[in-house]
PDB file of C-alpha atoms and ligand atoms in Angstrom:
ATOM      1  CA  MET A   1      -0.148  -0.041   0.079  1.00 98.00           C
ATOM      2  CA  LYS A   2       1.120   3.984  -0.975  1.00 98.00           C
ATOM      3  CA  PHE A   3       1.054   6.202   1.812  1.00 98.00           C
ATOM      4  CA  PHE A   4       0.658  10.286   0.895  1.00 98.00           C
ATOM      5  CA  VAL A   5       0.845  12.594   3.389  1.00 98.00           C
ATOM      6  CA  ASP A   6      -2.471  14.457   3.656  1.00 98.00           C
ATOM      7  CA  SER A   7      -1.278  18.252   4.433  1.00 98.00           C
ATOM      8  CA  ALA A   8       0.614  21.643   2.702  1.00 98.00           C
ATOM      9  CA  ASP A   9       2.175  21.943   5.685  1.00 98.00           C
ATOM     10  CA  VAL A  10       5.933  22.170   3.988  1.00 98.00           C
ATOM     11  CA  ALA A  11       8.248  21.347   7.102  1.00 97.00           C
ATOM     12  CA  GLU A  12       5.813  18.816   8.446  1.00 97.00           C
ATOM     13  CA  ILE A  13       5.994  16.929   5.413  1.00 98.00           C
ATOM     14  CA  ARG A  14       9.869  17.591   4.952  1.00 98.00           C
ATOM     15  CA  ASP A  15      10.124  15.650   7.807  1.00 97.00           C
ATOM     16  CA  LEU A  16       8.082  12.912   7.196  1.00 98.00           C
ATOM     17  CA  VAL A  17       9.567  12.692   3.292  1.00 97.00           C
ATOM     18  CA  ASP A  18      12.689  11.825   5.819  1.00 96.00           C
ATOM     19  CA  THR A  19      11.791   8.456   6.952  1.00 95.00           C
ATOM     20  CA  GLY A  20      11.454   7.102   3.805  1.00 96.00           C
ATOM     21  CA  LEU A  21       8.262   5.862   4.438  1.00 97.00           C
ATOM     22  CA  VAL A  22       5.850   8.691   1.764  1.00 98.00           C
ATOM     23  CA  ASP A  23       4.952   7.696  -1.625  1.00 98.00           C
ATOM     24  CA  GLY A  24       3.148  11.317  -2.248  1.00 98.00           C
ATOM     25  CA  VAL A  25       1.093  14.239  -0.976  1.00 98.00           C
ATOM     26  CA  THR A  26      -2.338  15.093  -1.202  1.00 98.00           C
ATOM     27  CA  THR A  27      -3.691  18.790  -0.901  1.00 98.00           C
ATOM     28  CA  ASN A  28      -7.010  20.395  -0.866  1.00 98.00           C
ATOM     29  CA  PRO A  29      -7.890  24.107  -0.685  1.00 98.00           C
ATOM     30  CA  SER A  30      -8.681  23.699   3.433  1.00 98.00           C
ATOM     31  CA  LEU A  31      -4.978  22.096   4.108  1.00 98.00           C
ATOM     32  CA  VAL A  32      -3.540  25.090   1.138  1.00 98.00           C
ATOM     33  CA  ALA A  33      -6.039  27.675   3.601  1.00 98.00           C
ATOM     34  CA  LYS A  34      -4.827  26.422   7.081  1.00 98.00           C
ATOM     35  CA  ALA A  35      -1.228  26.798   5.571  1.00 97.00           C
ATOM     36  CA  GLY A  36      -1.637  30.605   5.274  1.00 97.00           C
ATOM     37  CA  ARG A  37       1.120  30.460   2.120  1.00 97.00           C
ATOM     38  CA  ASP A  38       0.948  31.363  -1.672  1.00 98.00           C
ATOM     39  CA  PHE A  39      -0.360  28.103  -3.586  1.00 98.00           C
ATOM     40  CA  PHE A  40       2.467  27.930  -5.954  1.00 98.00           C
ATOM     41  CA  ALA A  41       4.827  28.387  -3.563  1.00 98.00           C
ATOM     42  CA  VAL A  42       3.501  25.695  -1.254  1.00 98.00           C
ATOM     43  CA  LEU A  43       3.244  23.480  -4.476  1.00 98.00           C
ATOM     44  CA  ARG A  44       5.803  23.967  -5.679  1.00 98.00           C
ATOM     45  CA  GLU A  45       7.815  23.015  -2.694  1.00 98.00           C
ATOM     46  CA  ILE A  46       6.274  19.918  -1.998  1.00 98.00           C
ATOM     47  CA  CYS A  47       6.755  18.553  -5.775  1.00 98.00           C
ATOM     48  CA  ALA A  48      10.479  19.133  -5.317  1.00 98.00           C
ATOM     49  CA  LEU A  49      10.486  17.572  -1.697  1.00 97.00           C
ATOM     50  CA  VAL A  50       8.712  14.257  -2.557  1.00 97.00           C
ATOM     51  CA  ALA A  51       9.233  12.437  -6.031  1.00 95.00           C
ATOM     52  CA  GLY A  52       5.884  10.847  -6.014  1.00 98.00           C
ATOM     53  CA  PRO A  53       2.708  12.407  -6.859  1.00 98.00           C
ATOM     54  CA  VAL A  54       1.175  15.705  -5.252  1.00 98.00           C
ATOM     55  CA  SER A  55      -2.301  16.187  -5.758  1.00 98.00           C
ATOM     56  CA  ALA A  56      -3.519  19.587  -6.188  1.00 98.00           C
ATOM     57  CA  GLU A  57      -7.161  20.821  -6.437  1.00 98.00           C
ATOM     58  CA  VAL A  58      -8.705  23.069  -8.591  1.00 98.00           C
ATOM     59  CA  THR A  59     -11.164  25.741  -7.602  1.00 98.00           C
ATOM     60  CA  ALA A  60     -13.016  26.647 -10.432  1.00 98.00           C
ATOM     61  CA  THR A  61     -16.872  24.904 -10.438  1.00 98.00           C
ATOM     62  CA  ALA A  62     -17.315  24.395 -14.664  1.00 98.00           C
ATOM     63  CA  ALA A  63     -15.291  22.297 -16.524  1.00 98.00           C
ATOM     64  CA  ASP A  64     -13.623  24.441 -18.831  1.00 98.00           C
ATOM     65  CA  ALA A  65     -12.525  26.638 -15.760  1.00 98.00           C
ATOM     66  CA  MET A  66     -11.339  23.813 -14.418  1.00 98.00           C
ATOM     67  CA  ILE A  67      -9.547  22.360 -17.346  1.00 98.00           C
ATOM     68  CA  ALA A  68      -7.806  25.747 -17.361  1.00 98.00           C
ATOM     69  CA  GLU A  69      -6.554  25.559 -13.903  1.00 98.00           C
ATOM     70  CA  GLY A  70      -5.883  21.940 -14.098  1.00 98.00           C
ATOM     71  CA  ARG A  71      -3.682  23.125 -16.964  1.00 98.00           C
ATOM     72  CA  LYS A  72      -1.691  25.644 -14.809  1.00 98.00           C
ATOM     73  CA  LEU A  73      -1.292  23.144 -11.907  1.00 98.00           C
ATOM     74  CA  ALA A  74      -0.009  21.209 -14.093  1.00 98.00           C
ATOM     75  CA  ALA A  75       2.703  22.901 -15.190  1.00 98.00           C
ATOM     76  CA  VAL A  76       3.986  23.239 -11.802  1.00 98.00           C
ATOM     77  CA  ALA A  77       6.113  20.197 -11.730  1.00 98.00           C
ATOM     78  CA  PRO A  78       5.680  16.824 -13.475  1.00 98.00           C
ATOM     79  CA  ASN A  79       4.740  15.144 -10.505  1.00 98.00           C
ATOM     80  CA  VAL A  80       1.703  17.173 -10.153  1.00 98.00           C
ATOM     81  CA  THR A  81      -1.783  15.133 -10.043  1.00 98.00           C
ATOM     82  CA  VAL A  82      -4.718  17.794 -11.142  1.00 98.00           C
ATOM     83  CA  LYS A  83      -7.608  16.997  -7.933  1.00 98.00           C
ATOM     84  CA  VAL A  84     -11.128  17.581  -9.112  1.00 98.00           C
ATOM     85  CA  PRO A  85     -14.360  17.382  -7.498  1.00 98.00           C
ATOM     86  CA  LEU A  86     -16.897  14.342  -8.318  1.00 98.00           C
ATOM     87  CA  THR A  87     -19.372  16.815 -10.237  1.00 98.00           C
ATOM     88  CA  TRP A  88     -20.344  16.395 -13.594  1.00 98.00           C
ATOM     89  CA  ASP A  89     -18.278  18.967 -14.681  1.00 98.00           C
ATOM     90  CA  GLY A  90     -15.199  17.234 -12.538  1.00 98.00           C
ATOM     91  CA  LEU A  91     -15.852  14.404 -14.895  1.00 98.00           C
ATOM     92  CA  LYS A  92     -15.804  16.527 -17.833  1.00 98.00           C
ATOM     93  CA  ALA A  93     -12.804  18.161 -16.758  1.00 98.00           C
ATOM     94  CA  CYS A  94     -10.448  14.486 -15.778  1.00 98.00           C
ATOM     95  CA  ARG A  95     -11.537  13.159 -19.280  1.00 98.00           C
ATOM     96  CA  ALA A  96     -10.391  15.859 -20.696  1.00 98.00           C
ATOM     97  CA  LEU A  97      -7.319  16.056 -18.769  1.00 98.00           C
ATOM     98  CA  SER A  98      -6.526  12.639 -18.496  1.00 98.00           C
ATOM     99  CA  GLN A  99      -6.957  12.297 -22.441  1.00 98.00           C
ATOM    100  CA  ALA A 100      -4.004  15.029 -22.492  1.00 98.00           C
ATOM    101  CA  GLY A 101      -1.800  12.816 -20.497  1.00 98.00           C
ATOM    102  CA  THR A 102      -2.095  14.818 -16.961  1.00 98.00           C
ATOM    103  CA  ALA A 103      -2.604  12.329 -13.704  1.00 98.00           C
ATOM    104  CA  VAL A 104      -5.935  13.270 -11.890  1.00 99.00           C
ATOM    105  CA  ASN A 105      -7.654  12.442  -9.128  1.00 99.00           C
ATOM    106  CA  VAL A 106     -11.328  12.544  -8.762  1.00 98.00           C
ATOM    107  CA  THR A 107     -12.218  13.663  -4.922  1.00 98.00           C
ATOM    108  CA  LEU A 108     -15.156  13.662  -2.886  1.00 98.00           C
ATOM    109  CA  CYS A 109     -16.492  10.924  -3.547  1.00 98.00           C
ATOM    110  CA  PHE A 110     -18.821   9.046  -0.990  1.00 98.00           C
ATOM    111  CA  SER A 111     -20.503   6.459  -3.306  1.00 98.00           C
ATOM    112  CA  PRO A 112     -19.931   3.229  -5.552  1.00 98.00           C
ATOM    113  CA  ALA A 113     -21.371   4.794  -8.408  1.00 98.00           C
ATOM    114  CA  GLN A 114     -19.461   7.695  -8.448  1.00 98.00           C
ATOM    115  CA  ALA A 115     -16.488   5.552  -8.503  1.00 98.00           C
ATOM    116  CA  ILE A 116     -17.538   4.244 -11.135  1.00 98.00           C
ATOM    117  CA  LEU A 117     -17.884   7.520 -12.920  1.00 98.00           C
ATOM    118  CA  ALA A 118     -14.862   8.691 -11.970  1.00 98.00           C
ATOM    119  CA  ALA A 119     -12.847   5.113 -13.617  1.00 98.00           C
ATOM    120  CA  LYS A 120     -15.100   5.797 -16.890  1.00 98.00           C
ATOM    121  CA  ALA A 121     -13.373   9.637 -16.607  1.00 98.00           C
ATOM    122  CA  GLY A 122     -10.403   8.152 -16.913  1.00 98.00           C
ATOM    123  CA  ALA A 123      -9.560   9.074 -13.240  1.00 98.00           C
ATOM    124  CA  THR A 124      -5.584   8.372 -11.859  1.00 98.00           C
ATOM    125  CA  PHE A 125      -7.347   7.965  -8.816  1.00 99.00           C
ATOM    126  CA  VAL A 126     -10.447   8.122  -6.519  1.00 99.00           C
ATOM    127  CA  SER A 127     -10.576   9.653  -3.240  1.00 98.00           C
ATOM    128  CA  PRO A 128     -13.532   7.878  -1.323  1.00 98.00           C
ATOM    129  CA  PHE A 129     -13.800   9.862   2.366  1.00 98.00           C
ATOM    130  CA  VAL A 130     -13.812   7.341   4.884  1.00 98.00           C
ATOM    131  CA  GLY A 131     -14.079   9.414   8.013  1.00 98.00           C
ATOM    132  CA  ARG A 132     -16.779  12.351   6.582  1.00 98.00           C
ATOM    133  CA  LEU A 133     -18.810   9.283   5.739  1.00 98.00           C
ATOM    134  CA  ASP A 134     -18.192   7.794   9.421  1.00 98.00           C
ATOM    135  CA  ASP A 135     -18.929  11.424  11.029  1.00 98.00           C
ATOM    136  CA  ILE A 136     -23.073  11.068   9.331  1.00 98.00           C
ATOM    137  CA  GLY A 137     -23.083   7.323  10.788  1.00 98.00           C
ATOM    138  CA  HIS A 138     -22.513   5.685   7.778  1.00 98.00           C
ATOM    139  CA  ASP A 139     -19.813   2.866   7.052  1.00 98.00           C
ATOM    140  CA  GLY A 140     -16.605   4.712   5.220  1.00 98.00           C
ATOM    141  CA  MET A 141     -14.566   1.218   5.183  1.00 98.00           C
ATOM    142  CA  ALA A 142     -17.933  -0.370   3.586  1.00 98.00           C
ATOM    143  CA  LEU A 143     -17.252   2.104   0.763  1.00 98.00           C
ATOM    144  CA  ILE A 144     -13.750   1.309   0.097  1.00 98.00           C
ATOM    145  CA  ARG A 145     -14.861  -2.421   0.308  1.00 98.00           C
ATOM    146  CA  ASP A 146     -17.586  -1.774  -2.837  1.00 98.00           C
ATOM    147  CA  ILE A 147     -14.990   0.010  -4.751  1.00 98.00           C
ATOM    148  CA  VAL A 148     -12.466  -2.255  -4.801  1.00 98.00           C
ATOM    149  CA  THR A 149     -14.354  -5.168  -5.624  1.00 98.00           C
ATOM    150  CA  ILE A 150     -16.014  -3.103  -8.554  1.00 98.00           C
ATOM    151  CA  TYR A 151     -12.626  -2.247  -9.903  1.00 98.00           C
ATOM    152  CA  ARG A 152     -11.193  -5.692  -9.556  1.00 98.00           C
ATOM    153  CA  ASN A 153     -14.089  -6.877 -11.435  1.00 98.00           C
ATOM    154  CA  TYR A 154     -12.582  -5.203 -14.534  1.00 97.00           C
ATOM    155  CA  PRO A 155      -8.753  -5.689 -14.155  1.00 94.00           C
ATOM    156  CA  GLY A 156      -8.527  -4.647 -18.352  1.00 93.00           C
ATOM    157  CA  THR A 157     -10.413  -1.462 -18.480  1.00 96.00           C
ATOM    158  CA  ILE A 158      -9.875  -0.078 -14.896  1.00 98.00           C
ATOM    159  CA  ALA A 159      -6.856   1.285 -13.996  1.00 97.00           C
ATOM    160  CA  THR A 160      -7.970   3.954 -11.402  1.00 98.00           C
ATOM    161  CA  GLU A 161      -6.234   3.385  -7.857  1.00 98.00           C
ATOM    162  CA  VAL A 162      -8.337   3.622  -4.870  1.00 98.00           C
ATOM    163  CA  LEU A 163      -6.748   6.472  -2.547  1.00 99.00           C
ATOM    164  CA  VAL A 164      -8.817   6.520   0.928  1.00 99.00           C
ATOM    165  CA  ALA A 165      -9.285   9.850   1.932  1.00 98.00           C
ATOM    166  CA  SER A 166     -10.376  11.896   5.196  1.00 98.00           C
ATOM    167  CA  VAL A 167      -8.444   9.248   7.442  1.00 98.00           C
ATOM    168  CA  ARG A 168      -8.796   9.791  11.077  1.00 98.00           C
ATOM    169  CA  HIS A 169      -6.902   6.887  12.958  1.00 98.00           C
ATOM    170  CA  PRO A 170      -4.520   4.435  12.103  1.00 98.00           C
ATOM    171  CA  MET A 171      -7.226   1.337  12.085  1.00 98.00           C
ATOM    172  CA  HIS A 172      -8.593   3.280   9.049  1.00 98.00           C
ATOM    173  CA  VAL A 173      -5.781   2.488   7.424  1.00 98.00           C
ATOM    174  CA  VAL A 174      -4.751  -1.300   8.961  1.00 98.00           C
ATOM    175  CA  ASP A 175      -9.053  -1.766   7.283  1.00 98.00           C
ATOM    176  CA  ALA A 176      -7.833  -0.012   4.367  1.00 98.00           C
ATOM    177  CA  ALA A 177      -5.108  -2.757   3.366  1.00 98.00           C
ATOM    178  CA  LYS A 178      -6.619  -5.789   4.333  1.00 98.00           C
ATOM    179  CA  ILE A 179      -9.096  -4.791   1.765  1.00 98.00           C
ATOM    180  CA  GLY A 180      -6.436  -4.027  -0.861  1.00 98.00           C
ATOM    181  CA  ALA A 181      -7.026  -0.675  -1.578  1.00 98.00           C
ATOM    182  CA  GLN A 182      -3.833   0.952  -3.689  1.00 98.00           C
ATOM    183  CA  VAL A 183      -2.897   4.385  -1.474  1.00 98.00           C
ATOM    184  CA  CYS A 184      -3.831   6.217   1.439  1.00 98.00           C
ATOM    185  CA  THR A 185      -3.569   9.942   2.195  1.00 98.00           C
ATOM    186  CA  ILE A 186      -2.843  10.191   5.932  1.00 98.00           C
ATOM    187  CA  PRO A 187      -2.883  13.750   7.786  1.00 98.00           C
ATOM    188  CA  PRO A 188       0.756  13.510   9.991  1.00 98.00           C
ATOM    189  CA  ALA A 189      -0.379  13.037  13.236  1.00 98.00           C
ATOM    190  CA  VAL A 190      -2.560   9.898  12.122  1.00 98.00           C
ATOM    191  CA  LEU A 191       0.757   8.414  10.145  1.00 98.00           C
ATOM    192  CA  ARG A 192       3.143   9.496  13.180  1.00 97.00           C
ATOM    193  CA  GLN A 193       0.741   7.337  15.481  1.00 98.00           C
ATOM    194  CA  LEU A 194       1.103   4.161  13.192  1.00 97.00           C
ATOM    195  CA  ALA A 195       4.031   3.541  14.638  1.00 97.00           C
ATOM    196  CA  LYS A 196       2.896   3.794  18.270  1.00 97.00           C
ATOM    197  CA  HIS A 197       2.141   1.061  20.918  1.00 97.00           C
ATOM    198  CA  VAL A 198       2.513   0.990  24.567  1.00 97.00           C
ATOM    199  CA  LEU A 199       4.079  -2.725  24.381  1.00 98.00           C
ATOM    200  CA  THR A 200       6.580  -1.062  22.028  1.00 98.00           C
ATOM    201  CA  ASP A 201       7.560   1.678  24.837  1.00 98.00           C
ATOM    202  CA  LYS A 202       7.416  -0.811  27.577  1.00 98.00           C
ATOM    203  CA  GLY A 203       9.507  -3.128  26.015  1.00 98.00           C
ATOM    204  CA  LEU A 204      12.439  -0.874  25.203  1.00 98.00           C
ATOM    205  CA  ASP A 205      12.419   0.549  28.297  1.00 98.00           C
ATOM    206  CA  ALA A 206      12.955  -2.936  29.993  1.00 98.00           C
ATOM    207  CA  PHE A 207      15.466  -3.707  27.650  1.00 98.00           C
ATOM    208  CA  LEU A 208      17.560  -0.147  27.820  1.00 98.00           C
ATOM    209  CA  ALA A 209      17.387  -0.704  31.715  1.00 98.00           C
ATOM    210  CA  ASP A 210      18.652  -4.521  31.482  1.00 98.00           C
ATOM    211  CA  TRP A 211      21.561  -3.594  29.030  1.00 98.00           C
ATOM    212  CA  LYS A 212      22.612  -0.146  31.319  1.00 98.00           C
ATOM    213  CA  LYS A 213      23.270  -2.900  34.236  1.00 98.00           C
ATOM    214  CA  THR A 214      25.742  -4.951  32.227  1.00 98.00           C
ATOM    215  CA  GLY A 215      27.867  -1.866  31.530  1.00 97.00           C
ATOM    216  CA  GLN A 216      28.723  -2.892  28.129  1.00 97.00           C
ATOM    217  CA  SER A 217      28.822  -0.814  25.117  1.00 96.00           C
ATOM    218  CA  ILE A 218      28.048  -1.796  21.379  1.00 97.00           C
ATOM    219  CA  VAL A 219      30.094   1.311  19.991  1.00 96.00           C
ATOM    220  CA  ALA A 220      33.172   0.216  22.246  1.00 94.00           C
ATOM    221  CA  GLY A 221      32.845  -3.526  22.528  1.00 88.00           C
TER     222      GLY A 221
HETATM  223  C1  E4P B   1      -8.022  13.832   0.734  1.00 71.10           C
HETATM  224  O1  E4P B   1      -7.395  14.263  -0.160  1.00 71.10           O
HETATM  225  C2  E4P B   1      -8.487  14.994   1.690  1.00 71.10           C
HETATM  226  O2  E4P B   1      -7.713  15.961   1.358  1.00 71.10           O
HETATM  227  C3  E4P B   1      -8.518  14.960   2.808  1.00 71.10           C
HETATM  228  O3  E4P B   1      -8.376  13.455   3.054  1.00 71.10           O
HETATM  229  C4  E4P B   1      -9.933  15.090   3.409  1.00 71.10           C
HETATM  230  O4  E4P B   1      -9.926  14.455   5.057  1.00 71.10           O
HETATM  231  P1  E4P B   1     -10.888  15.158   5.893  1.00 71.10           P
HETATM  232  O5  E4P B   1     -12.524  14.594   6.323  1.00 71.10           O
HETATM  233  O6  E4P B   1      -9.851  15.108   7.157  1.00 71.10           O
HETATM  234  O7  E4P B   1     -10.992  16.862   5.767  1.00 71.10           O
END
């Protein structure tokens, strides 16, 4: 499973990229607003940090304007993936941009029917939002299961990857991996949480305390 960082915070992204565990980045207009910096400057910096896909979202709502914005975003760096919303116009823009060779992430997907349309429109990625479905009492992971099942039924025709978005906790990542989704975009705090286990900390403390009693040093030994 590929890990993308869901953030527009360049310092945070740099820190995580240094681990070698990051395959890409997703941003959205809310994350850019939170970063409080110029969008194009942020996008250029992220694209230079990460070799993999970096999603940058259009803000127009009409297909022609989305295509124009998408072209401008794609010109920033070869690893930009243009993000369009799952609207009728977004699907038209997806089709046009992907036919021109631009990678497209169709975002704000909340149903299997929408995911079928994204695949038919030639999306590189479809982004189903699990957390926002859970928030309103739906089963976000059931949507991932449905989309993965549907896409697997058409191995020769559907190349769209399922990019699990709106991730709130480590179990979203684990469950998405069990289902076989190709990508998870993960907020920095959740990505760090993945490494944490109380028994790891407790076990390490005990090992180090016992080692100290030996009086030995691996470097000096
Ligand atoms: C995906 O690309 C979105 O940026 C993101 O996952 C949305 O998550 P949220 O529901 O926590 O805002």
